[in-house]
C-alpha positions as a Markdown table, in Angstrom:
| # | Residue | x | y | z |
|---|---|---|---|---|
| 1 | Met | -7.2 | 36.7 | 57.8 |
| 2 | Arg | -3.6 | 37.5 | 56.8 |
| 3 | Leu | -2.4 | 34.0 | 57.6 |
| 4 | Phe | -5.4 | 32.5 | 55.6 |
| 5 | Leu | -4.4 | 34.7 | 52.6 |
| 6 | Ile | -0.7 | 33.5 | 52.8 |
| 7 | Gln | -1.8 | 29.9 | 52.9 |
| 8 | Ile | -4.0 | 30.4 | 49.9 |
| 9 | Leu | -1.2 | 32.0 | 48.0 |
| 10 | Leu | 1.2 | 29.2 | 48.9 |
| 11 | Leu | -1.3 | 26.6 | 47.8 |
| 12 | Thr | -1.8 | 28.5 | 44.6 |
| 13 | Ala | 2.0 | 28.4 | 43.9 |
| 14 | Val | 2.2 | 24.7 | 44.7 |
| 15 | Leu | -0.7 | 24.0 | 42.3 |
| 16 | Leu | 0.8 | 26.2 | 39.6 |
| 17 | Asn | 4.2 | 24.5 | 39.8 |
| 18 | Ala | 2.9 | 20.9 | 40.4 |
| 19 | Lys | 4.0 | 18.4 | 37.8 |
| 20 | Met | 1.5 | 16.8 | 35.4 |
| 21 | Pro | 0.3 | 13.4 | 36.7 |
| 22 | Asn | 1.8 | 10.5 | 35.0 |
| 23 | Ala | -1.0 | 9.6 | 32.6 |
| 24 | Leu | -1.6 | 9.3 | 28.8 |
| 25 | Ile | -5.4 | 9.0 | 28.9 |
| 26 | Trp | -7.5 | 11.5 | 30.4 |
| 27 | Glu | -11.4 | 11.4 | 31.2 |
| 28 | Ile | -13.2 | 14.6 | 30.0 |
| 29 | Ser | -16.3 | 15.6 | 31.5 |
| 30 | His | -18.4 | 18.8 | 31.8 |
| 31 | Pro | -21.1 | 19.8 | 34.3 |
| 32 | Asp | -23.5 | 20.6 | 31.4 |
| 33 | Ile | -22.8 | 17.5 | 29.3 |
| 34 | Glu | -24.1 | 14.0 | 30.3 |
| 35 | His | -21.6 | 11.9 | 28.3 |
| 36 | Lys | -17.9 | 11.5 | 29.0 |
| 37 | Ser | -15.2 | 11.5 | 26.6 |
| 38 | Tyr | -11.4 | 10.6 | 26.6 |
| 39 | Leu | -8.2 | 12.2 | 25.4 |
| 40 | Met | -5.2 | 10.1 | 24.7 |
| 41 | Gly | -1.7 | 11.1 | 23.8 |
| 42 | Thr | -0.1 | 9.0 | 21.1 |
| 43 | Ile | 3.4 | 8.5 | 19.8 |
| 44 | His | 4.6 | 8.1 | 16.2 |
| 45 | Ile | 6.6 | 4.9 | 16.9 |
| 46 | Ala | 5.9 | 1.6 | 15.3 |
| 47 | Asp | 6.6 | -0.5 | 18.4 |
| 48 | Ala | 4.3 | -3.3 | 19.8 |
| 49 | Arg | 4.5 | -1.9 | 23.4 |
| 50 | Val | 2.8 | 1.2 | 22.3 |
| 51 | Leu | -0.2 | -0.8 | 20.9 |
| 52 | Glu | -0.1 | -3.0 | 24.0 |
| 53 | Phe | -0.6 | 0.1 | 26.1 |
| 54 | Phe | -3.6 | 1.3 | 24.2 |
| 55 | Glu | -5.2 | -2.2 | 24.2 |
| 56 | Ala | -4.9 | -2.3 | 28.0 |
| 57 | Tyr | -7.3 | 0.7 | 28.3 |
| 58 | Lys | -9.4 | 0.3 | 25.2 |
| 59 | Ala | -12.3 | -1.4 | 26.8 |
| 60 | Glu | -12.9 | 1.3 | 29.4 |
| 61 | Thr | -12.3 | 4.3 | 27.0 |
| 62 | Phe | -12.3 | 3.8 | 23.3 |
| 63 | Asp | -15.1 | 1.2 | 23.2 |
| 64 | His | -17.5 | 3.8 | 24.9 |
| 65 | Ala | -17.0 | 6.3 | 22.4 |
| 66 | Glu | -19.3 | 7.1 | 19.4 |
| 67 | Thr | -16.8 | 9.4 | 17.7 |
| 68 | Val | -13.1 | 9.0 | 17.2 |
| 69 | Ala | -11.1 | 12.2 | 16.5 |
| 70 | Leu | -7.5 | 12.1 | 15.4 |
| 71 | Glu | -5.2 | 14.9 | 14.3 |
| 72 | Ile | -6.2 | 14.3 | 10.8 |
| 73 | Glu | -8.9 | 12.0 | 9.3 |
| 74 | Met | -6.9 | 9.3 | 7.6 |
| 75 | Asp | -9.3 | 8.3 | 5.0 |
| 76 | Gly | -8.2 | 7.2 | 1.5 |
| 77 | Asn | -8.5 | 10.8 | 0.0 |
| 78 | Val | -6.5 | 12.8 | 2.7 |
| 79 | Phe | -3.2 | 12.2 | 1.2 |
| 80 | Glu | -4.3 | 12.6 | -2.5 |
| 81 | Asn | -2.7 | 15.9 | -2.9 |
| 82 | Ile | -0.2 | 15.8 | -0.2 |
| 83 | Phe | 2.7 | 15.7 | -2.6 |
| 84 | Gln | 1.6 | 18.9 | -4.3 |
| 85 | Leu | 1.5 | 20.5 | -0.8 |
| 86 | Met | 5.1 | 19.2 | -0.1 |
| 87 | Val | 6.6 | 21.0 | -3.1 |
| 88 | Pro | 7.6 | 24.5 | -2.6 |
| 89 | Glu | 7.0 | 27.6 | -4.9 |
| 90 | Ala | 8.5 | 27.4 | -8.4 |
| 91 | Ser | 11.4 | 29.8 | -7.6 |
| 92 | Tyr | 12.5 | 27.4 | -4.8 |
| 93 | Asn | 16.1 | 26.1 | -5.1 |
| 94 | Met | 17.6 | 23.9 | -2.4 |
| 95 | Lys | 21.2 | 24.9 | -3.2 |
| 96 | Ala | 20.4 | 28.5 | -2.7 |
| 97 | His | 19.7 | 27.7 | 1.1 |
| 98 | Leu | 22.7 | 25.5 | 1.6 |
| 99 | Ser | 26.5 | 26.1 | 1.6 |
| 100 | Glu | 28.4 | 23.9 | -0.8 |
| 101 | Ala | 29.8 | 21.9 | 2.2 |
| 102 | Asp | 26.3 | 21.5 | 3.6 |
| 103 | Tyr | 24.9 | 20.3 | 0.4 |
| 104 | Gln | 27.7 | 17.8 | 0.0 |
| 105 | Gln | 27.2 | 16.4 | 3.5 |
| 106 | Leu | 23.6 | 15.9 | 3.0 |
| 107 | Ser | 24.2 | 14.4 | -0.4 |
| 108 | Glu | 26.9 | 11.9 | 1.0 |
| 109 | Trp | 24.7 | 11.0 | 3.9 |
| 110 | Leu | 21.6 | 10.2 | 1.9 |
| 111 | Lys | 23.7 | 8.0 | -0.5 |
| 112 | Lys | 25.3 | 6.1 | 2.3 |
| 113 | Lys | 22.2 | 5.7 | 4.4 |
| 114 | His | 19.5 | 5.2 | 1.8 |
| 115 | Gly | 21.5 | 4.7 | -1.4 |
| 116 | Met | 19.6 | 7.6 | -3.0 |
| 117 | Lys | 20.6 | 10.8 | -4.9 |
| 118 | Leu | 19.9 | 14.1 | -3.3 |
| 119 | Ser | 18.5 | 15.4 | -6.6 |
| 120 | Arg | 15.5 | 13.2 | -6.1 |
| 121 | Phe | 14.5 | 15.5 | -3.1 |
| 122 | Glu | 15.6 | 18.9 | -4.3 |
| 123 | Arg | 12.0 | 19.9 | -5.1 |
| 124 | Ile | 10.6 | 18.9 | -1.5 |
| 125 | Lys | 10.3 | 21.4 | 1.2 |
| 126 | Pro | 13.1 | 20.7 | 3.8 |
| 127 | Ile | 10.9 | 19.9 | 6.7 |
| 128 | Phe | 9.3 | 17.1 | 4.7 |
| 129 | Phe | 12.7 | 15.9 | 3.6 |
| 130 | Tyr | 13.6 | 15.6 | 7.2 |
| 131 | Phe | 10.6 | 13.5 | 8.0 |
| 132 | Leu | 11.1 | 11.3 | 5.0 |
| 133 | Ile | 14.8 | 10.4 | 5.8 |
| 134 | Asn | 14.4 | 10.1 | 9.6 |
| 135 | Asp | 12.6 | 6.9 | 10.5 |
| 136 | Phe | 10.6 | 6.6 | 13.9 |
| 137 | Gly | 12.0 | 3.5 | 15.4 |
| 138 | Pro | 12.6 | -0.1 | 14.4 |
| 139 | Gly | 9.2 | -1.6 | 14.7 |
| 140 | Ala | 8.3 | -5.0 | 13.3 |
| 141 | Asp | 7.4 | -5.8 | 9.7 |
| 142 | Asn | 3.9 | -4.4 | 8.9 |
| 143 | Gln | 3.7 | -2.8 | 12.3 |
| 144 | Met | 1.3 | -0.1 | 12.4 |
| 145 | Phe | 1.7 | 3.4 | 14.1 |
| 146 | Leu | -0.7 | 3.9 | 17.0 |
| 147 | Asp | -2.8 | 6.6 | 15.2 |
| 148 | Glu | -3.3 | 4.4 | 12.0 |
| 149 | Tyr | -4.2 | 1.5 | 14.3 |
| 150 | Ile | -6.9 | 3.5 | 16.1 |
| 151 | Tyr | -8.3 | 4.9 | 12.8 |
| 152 | His | -8.7 | 1.3 | 11.4 |
| 153 | Leu | -10.3 | 0.2 | 14.6 |
| 154 | Ala | -12.8 | 3.0 | 14.5 |
| 155 | Glu | -13.5 | 2.2 | 10.9 |
| 156 | Glu | -14.1 | -1.5 | 11.7 |
| 157 | Asn | -16.4 | -0.7 | 14.6 |
| 158 | Asp | -18.4 | 1.8 | 12.5 |
| 159 | Lys | -17.6 | 4.8 | 14.7 |
| 160 | Lys | -17.8 | 8.3 | 13.4 |
| 161 | Arg | -14.2 | 9.4 | 12.4 |
| 162 | Val | -13.2 | 13.1 | 12.3 |
| 163 | Gly | -10.0 | 15.2 | 12.1 |
| 164 | Leu | -9.2 | 18.0 | 14.3 |
| 165 | Glu | -7.1 | 19.5 | 11.4 |
| 166 | Asp | -6.8 | 18.8 | 7.7 |
| 167 | Val | -3.6 | 18.3 | 5.9 |
| 168 | Ser | -3.4 | 21.8 | 4.5 |
| 169 | Glu | -3.6 | 23.2 | 8.1 |
| 170 | Gln | -0.7 | 21.0 | 9.2 |
| 171 | Ile | 1.4 | 22.0 | 6.2 |
| 172 | Ala | 0.6 | 25.6 | 6.7 |
| 173 | Ala | 2.1 | 25.4 | 10.2 |
| 174 | Phe | 5.3 | 24.0 | 8.7 |
| 175 | Asp | 5.2 | 26.7 | 6.0 |
| 176 | Ser | 5.2 | 29.4 | 8.7 |
| 177 | Ile | 8.7 | 28.4 | 9.7 |
| 178 | Pro | 11.5 | 29.9 | 7.6 |
| 179 | Tyr | 13.5 | 27.6 | 5.2 |
| 180 | Ser | 16.7 | 28.6 | 7.0 |
| 181 | Asp | 15.2 | 27.1 | 10.3 |
| 182 | Gln | 13.9 | 24.1 | 8.5 |
| 183 | Phe | 17.3 | 23.4 | 7.0 |
| 184 | Glu | 19.2 | 24.0 | 10.3 |
| 185 | Leu | 16.8 | 21.1 | 11.8 |
| 186 | Leu | 17.6 | 18.9 | 8.9 |
| 187 | Leu | 21.4 | 19.3 | 9.0 |
| 188 | Ser | 21.4 | 19.0 | 12.8 |
| 189 | Ser | 19.6 | 15.7 | 12.6 |
| 190 | Leu | 22.4 | 14.2 | 10.6 |
| 191 | Asp | 24.8 | 15.0 | 13.3 |
| 192 | Gln | 22.6 | 13.4 | 15.9 |
| 193 | Arg | 22.1 | 10.1 | 14.1 |
| 194 | Arg | 24.8 | 8.3 | 16.2 |
| 195 | Gly | 22.7 | 8.9 | 19.4 |
| 196 | Glu | 19.5 | 8.0 | 17.5 |
| 197 | Lys | 19.0 | 4.6 | 19.2 |
| 198 | Arg | 19.6 | 6.2 | 22.7 |
| 199 | Ala | 17.3 | 9.1 | 22.0 |
| 200 | Tyr | 14.6 | 6.5 | 20.8 |
| 201 | Asn | 14.8 | 4.5 | 23.8 |
| 202 | Lys | 14.5 | 7.6 | 26.1 |
| 203 | Leu | 11.4 | 8.7 | 24.2 |
| 204 | Leu | 9.9 | 5.2 | 24.4 |
| 205 | Lys | 10.7 | 4.8 | 28.0 |
| 206 | Ala | 9.1 | 8.2 | 28.8 |
| 207 | Tyr | 6.0 | 7.3 | 26.9 |
| 208 | Thr | 5.6 | 3.8 | 28.4 |
| 209 | Lys | 6.1 | 5.2 | 31.8 |
| 210 | Gln | 3.4 | 7.9 | 30.8 |
| 211 | Asn | 5.8 | 10.6 | 32.0 |
| 212 | Leu | 4.3 | 13.8 | 30.3 |
| 213 | Asn | 6.7 | 16.1 | 32.1 |
| 214 | Lys | 9.7 | 14.1 | 30.6 |
| 215 | Leu | 8.2 | 14.0 | 27.2 |
| 216 | Glu | 7.7 | 17.7 | 27.3 |
| 217 | Lys | 11.3 | 18.2 | 28.4 |
| 218 | Leu | 12.6 | 16.0 | 25.6 |
| 219 | Met | 10.6 | 18.0 | 23.0 |
| 220 | Val | 11.7 | 21.3 | 24.4 |
| 221 | Lys | 15.3 | 20.1 | 24.3 |
| 222 | Glu | 15.2 | 18.8 | 20.8 |
| 223 | Met | 12.8 | 21.2 | 19.1 |
| 224 | Pro | 13.8 | 24.8 | 18.5 |
| 225 | Asp | 11.6 | 27.5 | 19.8 |
| 226 | Ile | 10.1 | 28.5 | 16.7 |
| 227 | Phe | 9.1 | 24.9 | 15.8 |
| 228 | Tyr | 7.6 | 24.5 | 19.3 |
| 229 | Glu | 5.6 | 27.6 | 19.0 |
| 230 | Met | 4.2 | 26.9 | 15.4 |
| 231 | Leu | 3.9 | 23.1 | 15.7 |
| 232 | Ile | 2.8 | 22.7 | 19.3 |
| 233 | Asp | 1.4 | 25.9 | 20.9 |
| 234 | Arg | -0.5 | 27.5 | 18.0 |
| 235 | Arg | -1.8 | 24.0 | 16.9 |
| 236 | Asn | -3.0 | 23.4 | 20.3 |
| 237 | Glu | -5.2 | 26.4 | 20.2 |
| 238 | Asn | -6.7 | 25.3 | 16.9 |
| 239 | Met | -7.2 | 21.8 | 18.1 |
| 240 | Thr | -8.9 | 22.8 | 21.1 |
| 241 | Ala | -11.4 | 24.9 | 19.2 |
| 242 | Ala | -12.0 | 21.9 | 16.9 |
| 243 | Met | -12.6 | 19.7 | 19.9 |
| 244 | Leu | -15.2 | 21.7 | 21.6 |
| 245 | Pro | -18.3 | 20.9 | 19.3 |
| 246 | Ile | -17.1 | 17.3 | 19.1 |
| 247 | Leu | -17.1 | 17.0 | 22.8 |
| 248 | Lys | -20.5 | 18.5 | 23.1 |
| 249 | Glu | -22.1 | 16.3 | 20.3 |
| 250 | Ser | -21.2 | 12.8 | 21.5 |
| 251 | Ala | -19.0 | 10.5 | 23.6 |
| 252 | Ser | -15.6 | 10.9 | 22.0 |
| 253 | Phe | -12.2 | 9.3 | 22.0 |
| 254 | Ile | -9.7 | 11.9 | 21.0 |
| 255 | Ala | -6.0 | 10.8 | 20.1 |
| 256 | Val | -3.3 | 13.2 | 19.3 |
| 257 | Gly | 0.4 | 13.4 | 19.7 |
| 258 | Ala | 1.4 | 13.0 | 23.4 |
| 259 | Gly | 3.5 | 16.2 | 23.2 |
| 260 | His | 0.2 | 18.2 | 22.7 |
| 261 | Leu | -1.1 | 17.3 | 26.1 |
| 262 | Pro | 1.3 | 18.9 | 28.8 |
| 263 | Gly | 2.4 | 22.5 | 29.3 |
| 264 | Glu | 0.8 | 25.8 | 30.0 |
| 265 | Asn | -0.4 | 25.8 | 26.5 |
| 266 | Gly | -1.2 | 22.1 | 26.4 |
| 267 | Leu | -4.5 | 20.6 | 25.6 |
| 268 | Ile | -5.2 | 19.5 | 29.2 |
| 269 | Lys | -5.0 | 23.2 | 30.5 |
| 270 | Leu | -6.7 | 24.7 | 27.5 |
| 271 | Leu | -9.7 | 22.5 | 27.9 |
| 272 | Arg | -9.8 | 23.1 | 31.5 |
| 273 | Lys | -9.9 | 26.8 | 30.8 |
| 274 | Glu | -13.1 | 26.0 | 28.7 |
| 275 | Gly | -14.8 | 24.5 | 31.8 |
| 276 | Tyr | -14.1 | 20.8 | 31.3 |
| 277 | Ile | -12.9 | 18.6 | 34.0 |
| 278 | Leu | -10.0 | 16.3 | 33.1 |
| 279 | Lys | -9.0 | 13.4 | 35.3 |
| 280 | Pro | -6.2 | 10.9 | 34.6 |
| 281 | Val | -7.3 | 7.4 | 33.8 |
| 282 | Ser | -4.3 | 5.4 | 32.9 |
| 283 | Asn | -1.9 | 6.4 | 35.8 |
């Protein structure tokens, strides 16, 4: 009996420390639900290889879905008020959060890189300023990001389209992060631009190899703890809660950023805790 218990403990330890299988697309099933659904990790990079990967598995996953769920529903109205949400409170002053040297560095970089004046962005929250000035890979002209491509494909095929979050919820997650941390990320990104192509290639390589463990490590390395907690862990809990009624209602194809899938607080483990069975499809 003692030997048996030791074997069980060892097996448990192995399972708990096992690496996540290399797969970006997962089949979702439940003993009490007849239909199957699929969960896919996407990446916000405009690269043909990313779309080619999706197309390779489209027929056996996306095509069977009645409902397509993305992080947000990207209809024509979703971004209607987004610029208002990007603007801080009236008392906000960018210069109050930056030293003179940092302000000058940011101003010079923006002028050199994009030919624009910093004064045009002084009324935008720093995290959105960060996203605006940091591109996400070369991409071809008119190349769509994968999430946008999936949305339009669902629209063309008359599939029901839903969002796991709305824009205000996503922005609220950013707003929970102090401006000081947002500016720190913004300024550090300027120092890392020299290695941008190398970092981009690492990210794309990890994605095309479906290496969730590597993607998680890259995110943890690049993202400060408070960003990871607010933008990944907490949102994973909210997205899981939003998924549950969708999964019960109909066969669904759910596409979210690949960084939300792995980890102790990732969507795969959270869904398993809810009684769902997740099996890798694309590995």
